[in-house]
Amino acid sequence: MSKNYLITTPIYYVNDEPHLGHAFTTLCADVYSRFLKNQKKKVFFLTGTDEHGMKIAEIAKEKGKDIKEFCDEISEKFKKAWKELLIEYDFFVRTTDKYHELAVKKFIEILKKKNQIYQKEYEGLYCVGCEKFLTEKELKNGLCPDHKNKPLRLKEKNYFLKIKDKLPKIKSLIETGKFKIFPEFAKKEALGLLKQNLEDFSISRDKERVKWGIEFQGDKTQLVYVWFDALINYLSAIGFAKNKKKFKKWWEKSFVVHFIGKDILKFHAIFWPAMLLSAKIKIPNQLAVHGFFTVDGQKMSKTLGNVIRPKELIEKFGVDATRYLILSQFPFGEDGDIKISKFTEKYNADLAFGLGNLVLRVLNLAKKQNIRLEKIVAQKSIENKVKKTKNNYQKFLLNFSFFESLKEIWNLIHFCNQYIDKEKPWEKRESSKKVILNLAYCIKEISEMLSPFCPQKSKEIQGQIQGKKLEPLFKKI
Ligand code: MSP
């Protein structure tokens, strides 16, 4: 196992402000990297914003804003949202930053030297919403299935990256697990895409039409295609252009995990490795692909007015509870429906009652009975139970099963709540001290397991165990 980890999120388009979908991916990546950091692994956690392309230029224009100023404004909103959500990233990359432009230019230079790029006339159907070409087959009644608009028919002379000759290699890397794709459905989908006779990858656009992007090396009439530009963020952010040592540490010598939603699988499972193989650069080690969720049965959309912003949830439930509520909805990888009305119910049941009550009851009992908690020793049977929970929790977390690892913690919480009701340690029997110590031990271990998910509450529990004032962790709503 490599010593270093590079953990990334997609870089988000600045055409929209951060919503629950973006928050979900970012949270998963944050929990994963906090978990690895807690295990003393060296981790670099990267997120950022994707700021070029037609879509962004058009929206800035609609709003009557200078494009770069518009990008600055929205990019700042992402930073703010992640701060409020306690996302502990190590670097925030922006594709309008200079080091990024240099990295894109360097990448193209390498491809040119290796004779991997050629020019050709191309005609196709382009969806600005997706920022990609669609095939006739992908359309629904002549419209883009996601954006419900009619794609533009474009005919231009663009630069292409030779990818056809890399496809068999990518297939074998996926099949042999050298390039891991989790979960299985995403791996199958990637292998399915490879069977579709893919064309070479068009990597530039007419400058006249797109207007906003990085100039294509050596051709003033062309801009780098926004997706080609965006994927390079994973390299540019860690020193690809100018810092060889950093790049070596965090790319070449790291276990690289990209967290993505299933909507951008093709770019990450096919085009990205093809770009890297063409440039003779190491490919990522793993893709962690999650499903899409709807809100109250519908796709989140501004027109429907059902877009949920993380801030709204934080205001109502607090940040740690928001993190818990988002990640405990459904298993990573699966599609699901978020029912906001259920959030309050779940908050009260799992957090205010389940966890909060347990901690308060046990620590109150310890205080009343003068039981010191500096060094907590539990009975063997309890230690074993916790050990089993911890093993499962770790196994699940390492495998991106956030939902299941939370379930393990909550099973232990339920066990504790049943144990306390059964043993009634408030009746001060001879066994009470032993029971309270057993429970305090569980709480301490629970707080440690919770730390990547609910970092503040985890610290609060530990502080209360050490004697800080006892207060309810989550107030009932
Ligand atoms: N800019 C590209 C990514 C470039 S990465 C080199 C992009 N940006 S995006 O702003 O559209 O963000 C897409 C990502 O947001 C998805 O892959 C997914 O991670 C997340 N989600 C957006 N909506 C979502 C849901 N409704 N449900 C779950 N995740 C969602 O694509």
XYZ file of C-alpha atoms and ligand atoms in Angstrom:
508
model
C 0.000 0.000 0.000
C 1.381 3.440 -0.920
C 2.152 5.855 1.868
C 0.556 8.942 0.331
C -2.974 9.535 -0.788
C -4.310 12.125 -3.167
C -8.055 12.458 -2.662
C -10.003 14.635 -5.081
C -13.529 15.861 -5.750
C -14.730 16.963 -9.178
C -14.084 20.648 -9.683
C -17.485 22.292 -9.748
C -18.781 24.547 -12.491
C -19.263 28.102 -11.344
C -22.543 28.401 -13.239
C -24.357 27.347 -10.093
C -23.926 27.924 -6.395
C -23.069 24.981 -4.148
C -26.032 22.670 -3.579
C -26.624 19.389 -1.859
C -25.316 17.384 -4.847
C -21.935 19.095 -4.742
C -21.969 18.858 -0.958
C -22.528 15.109 -1.080
C -19.414 14.357 -3.162
C -17.304 16.816 -1.230
C -18.442 15.402 2.097
C -17.653 11.841 1.052
C -14.162 12.899 0.014
C -13.730 14.882 3.224
C -14.785 12.002 5.461
C -12.505 9.662 3.558
C -9.497 11.913 3.823
C -10.145 12.738 7.497
C -10.371 9.003 8.164
C -7.019 8.387 6.453
C -5.451 11.378 8.203
C -6.643 10.010 11.557
C -4.840 6.811 10.646
C -1.669 8.876 10.277
C -1.580 8.498 6.514
C -0.187 11.333 4.429
C -3.114 12.791 2.570
C -3.590 15.650 0.167
C -7.238 16.549 -0.290
C -8.075 18.582 -3.328
C -11.188 20.387 -4.450
C -11.906 23.459 -6.540
C -13.869 25.105 -9.317
C -14.116 24.604 -13.075
C -14.414 28.050 -14.620
C -14.076 27.927 -18.395
C -16.401 27.123 -21.285
C -19.440 28.438 -23.074
C -21.903 27.754 -20.296
C -20.112 29.998 -17.816
C -19.466 32.750 -20.343
C -23.164 32.758 -21.263
C -24.393 32.942 -17.692
C -22.002 35.760 -16.778
C -23.253 37.622 -19.826
C -26.890 37.044 -18.869
C -26.152 38.533 -15.492
C -24.323 41.430 -17.090
C -21.098 40.591 -15.284
C -17.471 40.471 -16.275
C -16.705 36.761 -16.690
C -13.686 36.620 -14.438
C -15.378 38.655 -11.722
C -18.360 36.319 -11.956
C -16.025 33.311 -11.568
C -14.326 34.927 -8.561
C -17.680 35.531 -6.931
C -19.029 31.994 -7.315
C -15.726 30.316 -6.601
C -15.673 32.239 -3.326
C -19.155 30.887 -2.559
C -17.872 27.340 -2.925
C -14.998 28.105 -0.576
C -17.409 29.602 1.917
C -19.821 26.690 1.684
C -17.018 24.206 2.284
C -15.794 26.184 5.257
C -19.284 26.156 6.749
C -19.517 22.423 6.143
C -16.122 21.880 7.840
C -14.514 20.554 4.686
C -10.831 20.259 5.465
C -9.275 20.488 2.017
C -5.579 21.029 1.476
C -5.869 23.038 -1.710
C -8.584 24.743 -3.700
C -7.762 24.716 -7.395
C -9.227 27.189 -9.881
C -8.900 26.646 -13.604
C -8.515 30.398 -14.143
C -5.353 30.411 -12.005
C -2.015 30.918 -13.722
C -0.338 27.694 -12.536
C -3.257 25.803 -14.042
C -2.922 27.471 -17.417
C 0.794 26.673 -17.396
C 0.064 23.051 -16.584
C -2.448 22.749 -19.430
C 0.083 24.232 -21.841
C 2.783 21.893 -20.603
C 0.472 18.917 -20.996
C -0.347 19.859 -24.585
C 3.336 20.387 -25.292
C 4.081 16.860 -24.105
C 1.279 15.416 -26.238
C 2.522 17.286 -29.279
C 6.058 16.032 -28.774
C 4.743 12.507 -28.533
C 2.777 12.999 -31.699
C -0.555 12.351 -30.021
C -2.538 15.271 -31.455
C -3.922 15.898 -34.913
C -6.423 18.284 -36.533
C -9.636 17.323 -38.224
C -12.951 18.764 -39.347
C -15.732 17.621 -37.065
C -19.472 17.860 -37.131
C -21.596 17.001 -34.156
C -24.393 17.863 -31.753
C -23.177 19.899 -28.818
C -25.040 20.436 -25.545
C -23.808 23.568 -23.799
C -25.368 22.437 -20.516
C -23.274 19.258 -20.546
C -20.376 20.952 -22.351
C -20.028 17.877 -24.537
C -20.982 16.346 -27.870
C -23.939 13.985 -27.798
C -24.726 11.213 -30.245
C -28.154 10.993 -31.965
C -28.763 7.874 -29.905
C -28.294 9.726 -26.633
C -31.014 12.295 -27.431
C -34.602 11.970 -26.240
C -37.055 13.341 -28.819
C -34.211 15.364 -30.286
C -33.384 16.939 -26.904
C -30.558 16.494 -24.397
C -32.008 14.102 -21.795
C -30.475 16.069 -18.915
C -30.948 19.665 -19.991
C -34.050 19.221 -22.139
C -32.713 21.590 -24.778
C -31.914 21.136 -28.438
C -28.179 20.635 -28.906
C -26.315 22.913 -31.324
C -25.143 21.463 -34.621
C -21.475 22.366 -34.807
C -19.004 22.002 -37.610
C -15.468 23.058 -36.872
C -11.863 22.157 -37.318
C -10.546 21.022 -33.942
C -7.576 19.277 -32.440
C -8.030 15.656 -31.501
C -6.199 13.412 -29.104
C -5.496 9.912 -30.383
C -7.244 7.689 -27.895
C -8.401 4.735 -29.953
C -5.047 2.978 -29.629
C -5.184 3.340 -25.812
C -8.616 1.794 -25.333
C -7.488 -1.872 -25.154
C -4.916 -0.895 -22.528
C -7.561 0.957 -20.484
C -9.833 -2.061 -20.718
C -7.159 -4.349 -19.362
C -6.214 -1.884 -16.591
C -9.845 -1.814 -15.459
C -10.326 -5.559 -15.761
C -7.176 -6.405 -13.820
C -7.985 -3.870 -11.098
C -4.860 -1.792 -11.746
C -7.307 0.992 -12.365
C -10.014 0.343 -9.795
C -13.542 1.532 -10.342
C -15.906 1.299 -7.392
C -18.708 0.208 -7.198
C -19.239 -2.675 -9.583
C -22.014 -0.951 -11.604
C -19.606 1.847 -12.543
C -16.891 -0.609 -13.523
C -19.372 -2.434 -15.747
C -20.552 0.821 -17.251
C -16.973 1.866 -18.029
C -16.271 -1.481 -19.675
C -19.521 -1.097 -21.607
C -18.421 2.326 -22.880
C -15.187 0.804 -24.116
C -17.152 -1.539 -26.358
C -18.871 1.370 -28.106
C -16.301 2.087 -30.775
C -15.298 5.417 -29.279
C -13.988 8.192 -31.496
C -10.800 10.123 -30.761
C -11.205 12.887 -28.183
C -11.783 16.388 -29.481
C -9.732 18.685 -27.238
C -10.127 22.185 -28.693
C -12.905 24.554 -29.676
C -13.260 27.486 -32.009
C -12.248 30.621 -30.113
C -14.798 32.759 -31.936
C -17.609 30.618 -30.640
C -16.512 29.680 -27.122
C -14.624 32.860 -26.208
C -13.729 31.887 -22.637
C -10.904 29.435 -22.031
C -7.208 28.705 -22.283
C -5.655 29.372 -25.664
C -4.580 26.221 -27.448
C -0.798 25.993 -27.583
C 0.405 27.214 -30.961
C -3.005 28.093 -32.464
C -4.604 31.425 -31.657
C -7.909 30.432 -33.262
C -8.580 27.619 -30.819
C -9.300 27.321 -27.115
C -8.693 24.227 -25.028
C -11.906 22.213 -24.596
C -13.246 22.810 -21.090
C -13.211 19.143 -20.068
C -9.649 18.588 -21.241
C -8.678 21.721 -19.323
C -10.664 20.646 -16.224
C -9.236 17.145 -15.909
C -5.720 18.563 -15.793
C -6.640 20.280 -12.485
C -5.712 17.038 -10.755
C -2.133 17.585 -11.897
C -1.866 21.357 -11.958
C -2.930 21.690 -8.317
C -0.026 19.592 -7.099
C 2.799 21.221 -8.985
C 2.734 19.692 -12.470
C 3.916 22.890 -14.157
C 6.601 24.064 -11.797
C 7.108 21.893 -8.742
C 8.539 18.523 -9.695
C 9.127 17.408 -6.125
C 5.560 18.100 -5.062
C 4.178 16.466 -8.168
C 6.245 13.371 -7.635
C 5.108 13.105 -4.036
C 1.394 13.610 -4.582
C 0.854 12.092 -8.019
C 3.551 9.625 -8.910
C 4.062 8.226 -5.430
C 0.505 8.498 -4.229
C -2.547 6.325 -4.260
C -4.853 8.599 -6.220
C -8.610 8.416 -5.585
C -11.041 10.536 -7.577
C -14.500 10.925 -6.047
C -17.070 11.610 -8.760
C -20.791 11.359 -9.486
C -21.821 8.800 -12.081
C -22.674 11.591 -14.559
C -19.010 12.208 -15.265
C -17.826 8.616 -15.401
C -16.937 8.618 -19.103
C -14.566 11.533 -18.681
C -12.816 9.986 -15.702
C -12.820 6.332 -16.707
C -11.970 6.712 -20.398
C -10.763 10.151 -21.482
C -8.676 10.923 -18.413
C -6.640 7.684 -18.444
C -6.340 8.039 -22.231
C -4.888 11.534 -21.782
C -2.421 10.305 -19.186
C -1.391 7.221 -21.141
C -0.791 9.444 -24.179
C 1.457 11.721 -22.136
C 3.101 8.739 -20.431
C 2.037 9.857 -16.984
C 0.818 7.512 -14.256
C -2.941 6.964 -14.247
C -5.077 7.350 -11.081
C -5.486 4.291 -8.895
C -9.173 4.459 -8.173
C -12.475 6.058 -9.008
C -15.112 6.173 -6.271
C -18.368 6.729 -8.101
C -21.582 7.678 -6.353
C -25.163 7.742 -7.570
C -27.452 10.677 -8.044
C -30.153 11.758 -5.742
C -33.459 13.433 -6.246
C -35.199 15.618 -3.693
C -38.691 14.567 -2.687
C -38.889 12.458 -5.831
C -37.723 15.125 -8.250
C -34.485 16.156 -9.865
C -33.057 19.189 -8.088
C -33.597 22.150 -10.344
C -33.828 25.884 -10.067
C -37.022 25.912 -12.131
C -38.728 23.530 -9.747
C -37.393 25.578 -6.868
C -36.348 22.485 -4.934
C -32.602 23.091 -4.866
C -31.253 22.557 -1.375
C -28.281 24.601 -0.263
C -26.102 23.134 2.485
C -26.347 26.416 4.400
C -30.105 25.972 4.945
C -29.522 22.610 6.593
C -26.647 23.880 8.695
C -28.818 26.715 9.981
C -31.513 24.300 11.037
C -29.542 21.320 12.308
C -25.995 22.517 12.899
C -23.008 21.424 10.889
C -22.216 18.002 12.325
C -25.830 16.923 12.140
C -26.012 18.128 8.534
C -22.963 16.056 7.676
C -24.558 13.048 9.349
C -27.956 13.530 7.749
C -26.510 13.827 4.247
C -24.286 10.771 4.508
C -26.744 8.524 6.273
C -29.395 8.770 3.542
C -28.436 5.842 1.340
C -25.447 3.714 0.369
C -22.660 5.290 -1.670
C -23.049 4.332 -5.315
C -26.817 3.988 -5.234
C -29.317 6.522 -6.503
C -31.731 7.703 -3.889
C -34.398 10.148 -2.929
C -33.789 12.659 -0.177
C -36.855 13.442 1.881
C -36.236 16.653 3.684
C -39.283 16.111 5.891
C -37.574 12.986 7.192
C -34.455 14.921 8.203
C -36.034 16.273 11.399
C -37.323 12.834 12.321
C -33.916 11.290 11.770
C -32.167 14.125 13.571
C -34.339 13.616 16.651
C -34.176 9.835 16.602
C -30.506 9.240 15.789
C -28.806 12.334 17.124
C -30.858 14.043 19.812
C -32.216 10.837 21.271
C -29.895 8.026 20.135
C -26.459 9.532 20.533
C -27.073 12.721 22.509
C -29.172 11.138 25.199
C -26.795 8.255 25.666
C -23.797 10.495 26.205
C -25.648 12.744 28.614
C -27.105 9.864 30.621
C -23.833 8.017 30.995
C -21.694 11.010 31.832
C -24.257 12.312 34.286
C -24.288 8.965 36.047
C -20.490 8.905 36.185
C -20.492 12.381 37.684
C -23.165 11.612 40.258
C -21.409 8.455 41.354
C -17.961 10.064 41.368
C -16.556 7.678 38.792
C -13.285 8.949 37.356
C -12.987 8.662 33.593
C -9.322 9.457 32.983
C -8.509 5.881 32.266
C -11.517 3.863 31.242
C -11.313 0.102 31.427
C -14.144 -2.034 30.141
C -14.979 -5.681 30.552
C -13.561 -8.061 28.004
C -16.951 -8.825 26.457
C -17.587 -5.105 25.853
C -14.079 -4.586 24.501
C -14.676 -7.406 22.059
C -17.974 -6.004 20.952
C -16.402 -2.604 20.296
C -13.488 -4.226 18.513
C -15.838 -6.013 16.166
C -17.740 -2.795 15.473
C -14.494 -0.948 14.812
C -13.224 -3.586 12.418
C -16.419 -3.484 10.402
C -16.523 0.293 10.509
C -12.981 0.532 9.146
C -13.554 -2.076 6.505
C -16.662 -0.244 5.314
C -15.069 3.172 5.365
C -11.987 2.088 3.455
C -14.358 0.729 0.858
C -16.344 4.008 0.594
C -19.338 2.477 2.382
C -20.069 5.549 4.486
C -23.678 4.613 5.070
C -22.766 1.153 6.325
C -19.966 2.408 8.562
C -22.397 4.865 10.191
C -24.811 1.974 10.660
C -22.102 0.100 12.589
C -21.660 3.063 14.949
C -25.403 3.381 15.438
C -25.776 -0.322 16.157
C -23.350 0.173 19.004
C -25.305 3.209 20.195
C -28.514 1.143 20.223
C -26.757 -1.626 22.070
C -25.599 0.879 24.717
C -29.063 2.348 25.097
C -30.529 -1.124 25.611
C -27.727 -2.094 27.985
C -28.273 0.963 30.173
C -32.018 0.313 30.338
C -31.433 -3.301 31.241
C -28.706 -2.743 33.829
C -30.259 0.385 35.392
C -26.958 1.724 36.786
C -28.793 4.665 38.407
C -30.046 2.218 41.012
C -26.501 2.174 42.403
C -26.106 -1.525 42.730
C -22.732 -3.154 43.214
C -22.354 -3.631 39.499
C -23.213 -0.012 38.640
C -19.662 1.259 38.452
C -18.665 -1.538 36.092
C -21.681 -0.847 33.891
C -20.980 2.883 33.740
C -17.342 2.282 32.889
C -18.386 -0.118 30.148
C -20.688 2.531 28.732
C -18.115 5.300 29.040
C -15.676 3.100 27.167
C -18.191 2.634 24.353
C -18.890 6.359 24.208
C -15.208 7.161 23.941
C -14.778 4.693 21.112
C -17.941 5.980 19.426
C -16.607 9.524 19.567
C -13.405 8.402 17.869
C -15.247 6.584 15.125
C -17.465 9.608 14.645
C -14.563 11.969 14.220
C -14.381 11.961 10.362
C -18.164 12.392 10.127
C -18.950 14.770 12.980
C -15.619 16.325 13.912
C -17.002 18.952 16.299
C -19.332 16.689 18.216
C -16.629 14.060 18.437
C -14.386 16.584 20.186
C -17.258 17.750 22.387
C -17.887 14.221 23.598
C -14.214 13.751 24.347
C -14.143 17.065 26.212
C -17.159 16.065 28.298
C -15.572 12.715 29.134
C -12.561 14.660 30.366
C -14.721 16.714 32.675
C -16.019 19.672 30.656
C -19.520 20.903 31.475
C -22.196 18.403 30.497
C -24.556 19.767 27.876
C -26.882 18.075 25.410
C -25.017 17.474 22.159
C -28.078 17.904 19.960
C -31.148 19.824 21.100
C -34.423 18.187 20.168
C -36.168 20.010 17.331
N -16.997 20.612 -13.888
C -17.398 19.273 -14.041
C -16.448 18.317 -13.361
C -15.016 18.422 -13.799
S -13.985 17.356 -12.909
C -12.541 17.372 -13.676
C -18.792 19.101 -13.465
N -19.180 19.994 -12.552
S -20.607 20.064 -11.815
O -20.633 21.308 -11.100
O -21.652 19.830 -12.750
O -20.576 18.962 -10.727
C -20.887 17.650 -11.012
C -20.762 16.801 -9.767
O -21.620 17.305 -8.700
C -21.258 15.391 -9.992
O -20.297 14.563 -10.565
C -21.601 14.973 -8.600
O -20.397 14.650 -7.960
C -22.182 16.231 -7.980
N -23.644 16.294 -8.132
C -24.368 17.254 -8.774
N -25.689 16.989 -8.633
C -25.870 15.866 -7.922
C -26.983 15.132 -7.450
N -28.221 15.492 -7.698
N -26.728 14.021 -6.725
C -25.470 13.627 -6.400
N -24.410 14.293 -6.825
C -24.553 15.374 -7.628
O -19.449 18.155 -13.840
